[in-house]
CSV table of C-alpha atoms and ligand atoms in Angstrom, one decimal:
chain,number,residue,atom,x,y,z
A,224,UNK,CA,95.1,-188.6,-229.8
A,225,UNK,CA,93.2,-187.5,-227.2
A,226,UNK,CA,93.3,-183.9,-225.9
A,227,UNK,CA,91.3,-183.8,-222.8
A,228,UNK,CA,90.3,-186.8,-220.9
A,229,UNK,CA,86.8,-185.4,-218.2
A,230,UNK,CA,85.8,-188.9,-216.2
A,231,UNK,CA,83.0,-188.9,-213.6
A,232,UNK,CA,83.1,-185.2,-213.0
A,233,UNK,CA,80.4,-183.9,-210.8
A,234,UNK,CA,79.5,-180.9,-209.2
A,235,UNK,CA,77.0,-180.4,-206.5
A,236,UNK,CA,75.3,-176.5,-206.0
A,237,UNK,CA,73.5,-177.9,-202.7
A,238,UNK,CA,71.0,-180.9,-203.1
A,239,UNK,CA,71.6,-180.3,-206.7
A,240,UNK,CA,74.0,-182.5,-209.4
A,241,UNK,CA,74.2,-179.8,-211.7
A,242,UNK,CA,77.0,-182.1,-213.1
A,243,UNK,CA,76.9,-185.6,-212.2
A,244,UNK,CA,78.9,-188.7,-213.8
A,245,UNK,CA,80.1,-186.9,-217.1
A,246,UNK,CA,83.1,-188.9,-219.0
A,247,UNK,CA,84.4,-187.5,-222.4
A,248,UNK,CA,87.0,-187.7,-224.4
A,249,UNK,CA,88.0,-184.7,-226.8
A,250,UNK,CA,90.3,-185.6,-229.2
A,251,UNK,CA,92.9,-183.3,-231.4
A,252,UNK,CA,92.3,-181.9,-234.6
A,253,UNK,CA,88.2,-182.1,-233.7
A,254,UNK,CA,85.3,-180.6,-232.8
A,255,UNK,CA,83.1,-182.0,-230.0
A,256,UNK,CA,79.8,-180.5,-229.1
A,257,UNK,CA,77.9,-180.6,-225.9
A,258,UNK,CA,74.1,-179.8,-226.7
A,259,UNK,CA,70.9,-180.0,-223.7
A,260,UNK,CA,68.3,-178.1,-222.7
A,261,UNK,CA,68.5,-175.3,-220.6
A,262,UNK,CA,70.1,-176.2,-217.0
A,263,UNK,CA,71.5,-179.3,-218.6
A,264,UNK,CA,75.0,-178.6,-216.7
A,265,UNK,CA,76.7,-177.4,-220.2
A,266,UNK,CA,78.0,-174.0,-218.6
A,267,UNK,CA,78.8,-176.0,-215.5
A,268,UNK,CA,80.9,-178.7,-217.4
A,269,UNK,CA,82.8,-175.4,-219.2
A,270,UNK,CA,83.6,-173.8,-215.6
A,271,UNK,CA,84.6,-177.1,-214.3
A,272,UNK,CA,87.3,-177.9,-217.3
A,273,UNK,CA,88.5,-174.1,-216.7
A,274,UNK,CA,88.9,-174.0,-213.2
A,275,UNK,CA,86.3,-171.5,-212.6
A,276,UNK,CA,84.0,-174.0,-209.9
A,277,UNK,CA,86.1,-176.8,-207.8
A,278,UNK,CA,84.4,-179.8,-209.2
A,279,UNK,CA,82.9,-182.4,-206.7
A,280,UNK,CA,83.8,-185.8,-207.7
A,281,UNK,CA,86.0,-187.0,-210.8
A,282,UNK,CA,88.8,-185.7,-212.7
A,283,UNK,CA,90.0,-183.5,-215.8
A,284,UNK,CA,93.0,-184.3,-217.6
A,285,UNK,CA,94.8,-182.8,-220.2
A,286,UNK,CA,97.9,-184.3,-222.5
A,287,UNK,CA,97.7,-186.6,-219.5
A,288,UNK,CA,98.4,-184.7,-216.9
A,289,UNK,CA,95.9,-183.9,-214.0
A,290,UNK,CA,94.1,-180.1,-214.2
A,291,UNK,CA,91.5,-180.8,-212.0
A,292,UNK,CA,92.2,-178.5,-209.8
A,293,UNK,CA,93.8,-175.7,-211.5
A,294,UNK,CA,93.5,-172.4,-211.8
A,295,UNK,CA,91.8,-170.3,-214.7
A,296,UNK,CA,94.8,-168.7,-215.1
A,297,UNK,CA,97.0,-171.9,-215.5
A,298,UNK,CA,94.5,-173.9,-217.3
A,299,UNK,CA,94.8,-170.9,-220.2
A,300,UNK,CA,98.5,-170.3,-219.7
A,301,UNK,CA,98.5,-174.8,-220.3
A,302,UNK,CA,96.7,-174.0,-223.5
A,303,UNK,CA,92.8,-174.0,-222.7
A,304,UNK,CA,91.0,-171.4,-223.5
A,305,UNK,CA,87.4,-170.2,-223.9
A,306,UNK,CA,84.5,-167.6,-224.5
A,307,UNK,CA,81.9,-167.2,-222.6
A,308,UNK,CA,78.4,-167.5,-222.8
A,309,UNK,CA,77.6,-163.7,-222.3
A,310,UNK,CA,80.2,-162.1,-224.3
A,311,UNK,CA,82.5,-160.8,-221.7
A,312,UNK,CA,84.5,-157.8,-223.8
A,313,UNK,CA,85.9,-154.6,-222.0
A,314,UNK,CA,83.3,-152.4,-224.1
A,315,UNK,CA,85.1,-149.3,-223.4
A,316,UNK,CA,88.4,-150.4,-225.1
A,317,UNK,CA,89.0,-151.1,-228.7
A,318,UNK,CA,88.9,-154.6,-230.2
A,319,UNK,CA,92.5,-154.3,-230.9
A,320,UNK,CA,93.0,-153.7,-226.9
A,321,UNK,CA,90.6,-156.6,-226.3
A,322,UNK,CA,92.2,-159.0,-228.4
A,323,UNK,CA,96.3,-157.8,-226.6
A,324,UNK,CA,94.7,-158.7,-223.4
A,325,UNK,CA,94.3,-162.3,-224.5
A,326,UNK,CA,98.4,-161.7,-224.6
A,327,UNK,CA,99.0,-161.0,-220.7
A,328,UNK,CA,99.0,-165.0,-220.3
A,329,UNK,CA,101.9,-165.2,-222.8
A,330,UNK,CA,104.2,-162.2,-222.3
A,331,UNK,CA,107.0,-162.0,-219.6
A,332,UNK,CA,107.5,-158.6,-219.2
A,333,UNK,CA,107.1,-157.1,-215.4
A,334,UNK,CA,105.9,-153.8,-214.5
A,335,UNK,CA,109.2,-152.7,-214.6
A,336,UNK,CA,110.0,-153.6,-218.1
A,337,UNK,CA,106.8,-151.3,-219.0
A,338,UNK,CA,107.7,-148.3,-216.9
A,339,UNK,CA,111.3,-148.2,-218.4
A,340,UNK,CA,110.3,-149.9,-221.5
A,341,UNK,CA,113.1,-152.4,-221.9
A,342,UNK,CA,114.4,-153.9,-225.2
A,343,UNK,CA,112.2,-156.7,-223.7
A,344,UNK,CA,109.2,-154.9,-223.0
A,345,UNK,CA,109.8,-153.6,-226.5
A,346,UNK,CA,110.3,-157.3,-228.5
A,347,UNK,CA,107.6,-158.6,-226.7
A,348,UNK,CA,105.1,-155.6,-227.2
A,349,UNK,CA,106.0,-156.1,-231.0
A,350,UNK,CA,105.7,-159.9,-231.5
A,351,UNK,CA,101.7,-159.0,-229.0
A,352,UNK,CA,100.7,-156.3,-231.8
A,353,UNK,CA,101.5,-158.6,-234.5
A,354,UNK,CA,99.9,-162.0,-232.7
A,355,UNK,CA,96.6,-159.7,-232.3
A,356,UNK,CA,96.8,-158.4,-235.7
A,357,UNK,CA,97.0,-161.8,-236.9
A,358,UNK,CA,93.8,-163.4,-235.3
A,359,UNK,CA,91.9,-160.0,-235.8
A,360,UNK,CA,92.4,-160.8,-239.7
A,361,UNK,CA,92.3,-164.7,-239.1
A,362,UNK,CA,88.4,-163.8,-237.6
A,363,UNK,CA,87.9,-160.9,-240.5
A,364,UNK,CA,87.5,-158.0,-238.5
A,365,UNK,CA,90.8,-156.5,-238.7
A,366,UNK,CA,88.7,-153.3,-240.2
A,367,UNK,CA,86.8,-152.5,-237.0
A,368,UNK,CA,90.0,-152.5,-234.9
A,369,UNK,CA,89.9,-149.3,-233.7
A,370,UNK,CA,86.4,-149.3,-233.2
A,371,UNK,CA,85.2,-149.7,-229.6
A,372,UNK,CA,83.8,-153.0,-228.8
A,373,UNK,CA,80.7,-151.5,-227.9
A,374,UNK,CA,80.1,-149.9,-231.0
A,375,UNK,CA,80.5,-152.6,-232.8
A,376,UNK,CA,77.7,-155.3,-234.4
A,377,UNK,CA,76.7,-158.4,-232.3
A,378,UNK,CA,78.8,-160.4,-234.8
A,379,UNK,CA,81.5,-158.7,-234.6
A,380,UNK,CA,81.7,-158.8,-230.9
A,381,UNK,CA,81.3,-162.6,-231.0
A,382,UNK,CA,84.5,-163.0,-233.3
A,383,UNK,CA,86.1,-160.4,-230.7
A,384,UNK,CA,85.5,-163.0,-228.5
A,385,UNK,CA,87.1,-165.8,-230.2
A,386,UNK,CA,89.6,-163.5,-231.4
A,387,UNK,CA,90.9,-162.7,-227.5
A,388,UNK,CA,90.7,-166.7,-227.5
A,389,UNK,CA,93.0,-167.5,-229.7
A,390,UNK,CA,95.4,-164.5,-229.1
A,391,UNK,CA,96.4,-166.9,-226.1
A,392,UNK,CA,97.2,-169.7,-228.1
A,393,UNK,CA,95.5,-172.3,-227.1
A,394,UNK,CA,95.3,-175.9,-228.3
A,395,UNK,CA,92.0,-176.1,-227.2
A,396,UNK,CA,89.1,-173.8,-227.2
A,397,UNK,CA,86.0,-173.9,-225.2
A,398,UNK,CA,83.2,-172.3,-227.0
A,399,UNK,CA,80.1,-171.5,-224.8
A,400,UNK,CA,76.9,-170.6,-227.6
A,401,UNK,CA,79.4,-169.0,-229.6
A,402,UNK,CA,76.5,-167.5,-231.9
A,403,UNK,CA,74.3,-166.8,-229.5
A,404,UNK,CA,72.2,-163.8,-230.8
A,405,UNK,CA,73.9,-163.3,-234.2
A,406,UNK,CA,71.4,-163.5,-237.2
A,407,UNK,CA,70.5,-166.6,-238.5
A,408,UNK,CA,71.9,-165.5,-242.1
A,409,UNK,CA,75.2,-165.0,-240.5
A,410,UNK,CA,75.7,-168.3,-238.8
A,411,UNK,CA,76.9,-169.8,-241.9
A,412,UNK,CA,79.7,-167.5,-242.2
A,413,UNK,CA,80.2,-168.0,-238.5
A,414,UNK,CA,80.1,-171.7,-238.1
A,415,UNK,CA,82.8,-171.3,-241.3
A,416,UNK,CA,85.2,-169.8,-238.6
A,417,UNK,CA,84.7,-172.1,-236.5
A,418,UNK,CA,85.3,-175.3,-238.9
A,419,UNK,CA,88.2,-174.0,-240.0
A,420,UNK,CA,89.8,-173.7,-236.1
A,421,UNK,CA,91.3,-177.6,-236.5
A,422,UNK,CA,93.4,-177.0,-239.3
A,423,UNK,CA,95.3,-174.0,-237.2
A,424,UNK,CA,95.7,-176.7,-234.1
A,425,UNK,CA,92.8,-175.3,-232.2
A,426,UNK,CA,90.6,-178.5,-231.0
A,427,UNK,CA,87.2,-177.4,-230.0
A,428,UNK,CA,84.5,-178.0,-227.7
A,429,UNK,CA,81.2,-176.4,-228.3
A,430,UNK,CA,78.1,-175.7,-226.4
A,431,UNK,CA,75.3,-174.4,-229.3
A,432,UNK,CA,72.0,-173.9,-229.7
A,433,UNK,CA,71.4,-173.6,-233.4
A,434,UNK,CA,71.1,-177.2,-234.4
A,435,UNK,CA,71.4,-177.0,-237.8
A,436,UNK,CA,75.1,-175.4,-236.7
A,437,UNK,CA,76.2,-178.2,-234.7
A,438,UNK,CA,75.0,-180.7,-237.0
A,439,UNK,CA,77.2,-179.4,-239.6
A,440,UNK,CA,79.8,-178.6,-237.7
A,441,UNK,CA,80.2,-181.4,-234.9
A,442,UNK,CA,82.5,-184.7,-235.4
A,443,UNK,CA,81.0,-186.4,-232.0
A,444,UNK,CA,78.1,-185.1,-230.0
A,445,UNK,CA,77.4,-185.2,-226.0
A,446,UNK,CA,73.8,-184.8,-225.0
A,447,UNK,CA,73.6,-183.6,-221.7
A,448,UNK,CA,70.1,-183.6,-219.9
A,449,UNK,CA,69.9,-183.0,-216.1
A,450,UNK,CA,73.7,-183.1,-215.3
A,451,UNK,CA,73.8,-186.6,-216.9
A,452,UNK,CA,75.0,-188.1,-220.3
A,453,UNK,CA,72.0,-188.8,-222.0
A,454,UNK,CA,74.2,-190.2,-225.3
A,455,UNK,CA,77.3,-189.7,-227.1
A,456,UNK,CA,78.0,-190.0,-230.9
A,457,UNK,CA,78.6,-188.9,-234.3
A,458,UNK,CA,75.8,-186.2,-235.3
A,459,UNK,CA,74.0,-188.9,-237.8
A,460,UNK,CA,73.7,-190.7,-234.7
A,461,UNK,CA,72.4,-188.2,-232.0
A,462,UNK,CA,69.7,-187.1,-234.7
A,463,UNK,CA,68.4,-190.9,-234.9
A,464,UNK,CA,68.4,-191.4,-230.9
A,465,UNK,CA,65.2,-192.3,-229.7
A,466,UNK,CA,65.7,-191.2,-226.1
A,467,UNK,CA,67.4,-187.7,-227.6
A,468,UNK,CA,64.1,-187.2,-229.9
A,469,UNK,CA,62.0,-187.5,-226.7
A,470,UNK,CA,63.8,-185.4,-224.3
A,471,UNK,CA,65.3,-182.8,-226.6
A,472,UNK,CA,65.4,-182.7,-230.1
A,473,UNK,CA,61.8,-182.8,-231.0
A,474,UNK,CA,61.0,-179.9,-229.1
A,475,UNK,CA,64.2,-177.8,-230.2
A,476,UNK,CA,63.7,-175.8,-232.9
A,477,UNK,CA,66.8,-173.2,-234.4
A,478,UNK,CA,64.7,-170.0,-233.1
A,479,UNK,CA,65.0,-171.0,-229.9
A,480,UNK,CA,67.5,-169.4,-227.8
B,286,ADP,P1,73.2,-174.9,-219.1
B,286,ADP,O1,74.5,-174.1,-219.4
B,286,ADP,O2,73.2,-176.3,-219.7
B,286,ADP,O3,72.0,-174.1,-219.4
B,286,ADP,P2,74.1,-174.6,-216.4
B,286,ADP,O4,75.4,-175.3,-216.3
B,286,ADP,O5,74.2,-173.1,-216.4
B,286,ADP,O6,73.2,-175.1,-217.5
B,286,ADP,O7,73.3,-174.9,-215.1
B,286,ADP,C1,73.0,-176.2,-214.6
B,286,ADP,C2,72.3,-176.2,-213.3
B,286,ADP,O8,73.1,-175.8,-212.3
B,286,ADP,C3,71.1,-175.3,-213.3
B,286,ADP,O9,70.0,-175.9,-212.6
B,286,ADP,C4,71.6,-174.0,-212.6
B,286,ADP,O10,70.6,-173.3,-212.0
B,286,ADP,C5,72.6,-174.6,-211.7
B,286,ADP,N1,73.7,-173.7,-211.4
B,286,ADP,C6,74.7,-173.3,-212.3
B,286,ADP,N2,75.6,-172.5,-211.7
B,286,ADP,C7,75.2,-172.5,-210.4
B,286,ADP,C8,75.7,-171.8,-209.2
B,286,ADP,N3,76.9,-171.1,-209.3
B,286,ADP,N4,75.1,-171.9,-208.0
B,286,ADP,C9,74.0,-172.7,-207.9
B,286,ADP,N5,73.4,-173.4,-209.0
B,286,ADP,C10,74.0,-173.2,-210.2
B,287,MG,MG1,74.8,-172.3,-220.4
C-alpha cells in the first residue's frame, strides 16, 4: 500500500528549482531513501512533505488524502513525523523532557486541566510518561534520561531525536542525515534502529550520507541531483546506474559529510 503519494512537486527560491518535477511513491512497512549531492533539493523535498515551505507546483498526498498544504502541526498530528538535519533538541532540558514534548501533538489537556490538574490532566500525564519511557528504551537510552541533552554524546542526541519522533506516533517518519556526525563504528548499531522502525508501523523516508548505510538499509532509492529525479530503484540498481556513477556515486566516498 502506498503511504505517501509526492507527484510533480516543485518549489522555486527565486530563479531557482530547488525542487522541480519530483514524483514518489513511499510505500508501508518500507524504507525509501533519497540520496544527492549537496543542494540536491533533499531538505527541500522534507520541508515540503511537512508543511514547513508552501510548495510551488504539484501535490502531496497521504492515505489518499491531499496534505499539500498543511500545516507542520497537522501534518504530525496526521501521523508524519521527522528529525531534522541539525539536531534540533531543547539542550537545556532533559532527554526525558525532550522526548514528552513529542507528546503535546497527542494529549488533550488545556491549560486549565494543568493548573487544577484534573483526573484528565492526570491520566493523560500518566499514559505521556509511559509513551516516552517506552521509546527512550525502544532507542536504548533510557539510562541517560535525566541527563541533559547537552551533556550527552552525539549519538545519543541523534536517538533523542528519533526518540521525540516517534513519541508522536507516527506512521511515517522523515529522517533528514539521521547519523550525521556519529562515528563511523556506531552507525551499524544506528542503522540497526533504524531497520528495525517497519516492524513497529513506522514507514520511513531517509535522506543519508553514509552510503554503505543506505545501501544496507534502503528497499528503493531516489537520486536527486539539481532538484530533479536523476533515477529511482532498488539499491542493486542505483549502484549499477551509469548516469548515478557519473554524477554522484563515484565521487562519494562514506567520509564525506
Ligand atoms: P540538500 O538538502 O540536498 O543539500 P537543500 O534542499 O537544502 O539541499 O537545498 C537545495 C537548494 O535550494 C540549494 O541550492 C539551496 O541553496 C536552496 N535553498 C534551500 N532552502 C532555501 C531557502 N529557504 N531559500 C533560498 N534557497 C534555498
Ligand atoms: Mg540537506
Amino acid at each position: 500500500m502506498t503511504l505517501l503519494e509526492i507527484r510533480d512537486l516543485g518549489k522555486r527560491f527565486g530563479g531557482l528549482d530547488a525542487v522541480k518535477d519530483v514524483s514518489l511513491d513511499v510505500e508501508e512497512g518500507k524504507i525509501t531513501a533519497v540520496i544527492g549531492p549537496n543542494g540536491a533539493g533533499k531538505s527541500t523535498l522534507f520541508n515540503l512533505i511537512h508543511g514547513f515551505y508552501r510548495p510551488t507546483a504539484g501535490s502531496v498526498a497521504f492515505r489518499d488524502s491531499d496534505i499539500t498544504h498543511s500545516s507542520p502541526h497537522n501534518t504530525v498530528a496526521g501521523g508524519i513525523a521527522r528529525t531534522f538535519q541539525t539536531t534540533n533538541l531543547f539542550d537545556d532540558s532533559t532527554l526525558m523532557e525532550n522526548v514528552l514534548a513529542g507528546r503535546i501533538v497527542r494529549s488533550k489537556s488545556n491549560i486549565f486541566d494543568a493548573i487544577f490538574h484534573t483526573p484528565r490532566h492526570r491520566r493523560e500525564s500518566r499514559i505521556n510518561e509511559d509513551k516516552a519511557m517506552e521509546v527512550l528504551e525502544y532507542c536504548e537510552i533510557a539510562p541517560y534520561r535525566h541527563d541533559l541533552a547537552s551533556n550527552v554524546p552525539q549519538e545519543v542526541q541523534k536517538r533523542t531525536a528519533v526518540a521525540m519522533a516517534l513519541a508522536t506516533e507516527p506512521e511515517l517518519l522523515l529522517l533528514d542525515e539521521p547519523a550525521g556526525g556519529i562515528p563511523e563504528e556506531e552507525t551499524a548499531d544506528f542503522a540497526n534502529l533504524i531497520r528495525s522502525l517497519p516492524q513497529r508501523g513506522v514507514s520511513v523516508l531517509l535522506v543519508e550520507h553514509k552510503m554503505s548505510m543506505i545501501m544496507g538499509l534502503a528497499d528503493t532509492i531516489l537520486v536527486l541531483d539539481h532538484g530533479q529525479k536523476l533515477a529511482l530503484g532498488t539499491p542493486e540498481e542505483i549502484q549499477s546506474n551509469p548516469e548515478v556513477i557519473r554524477a554522484y556515486l563515484g565521487s562519494t566516498t562514506d567520509e564525506e559529510n
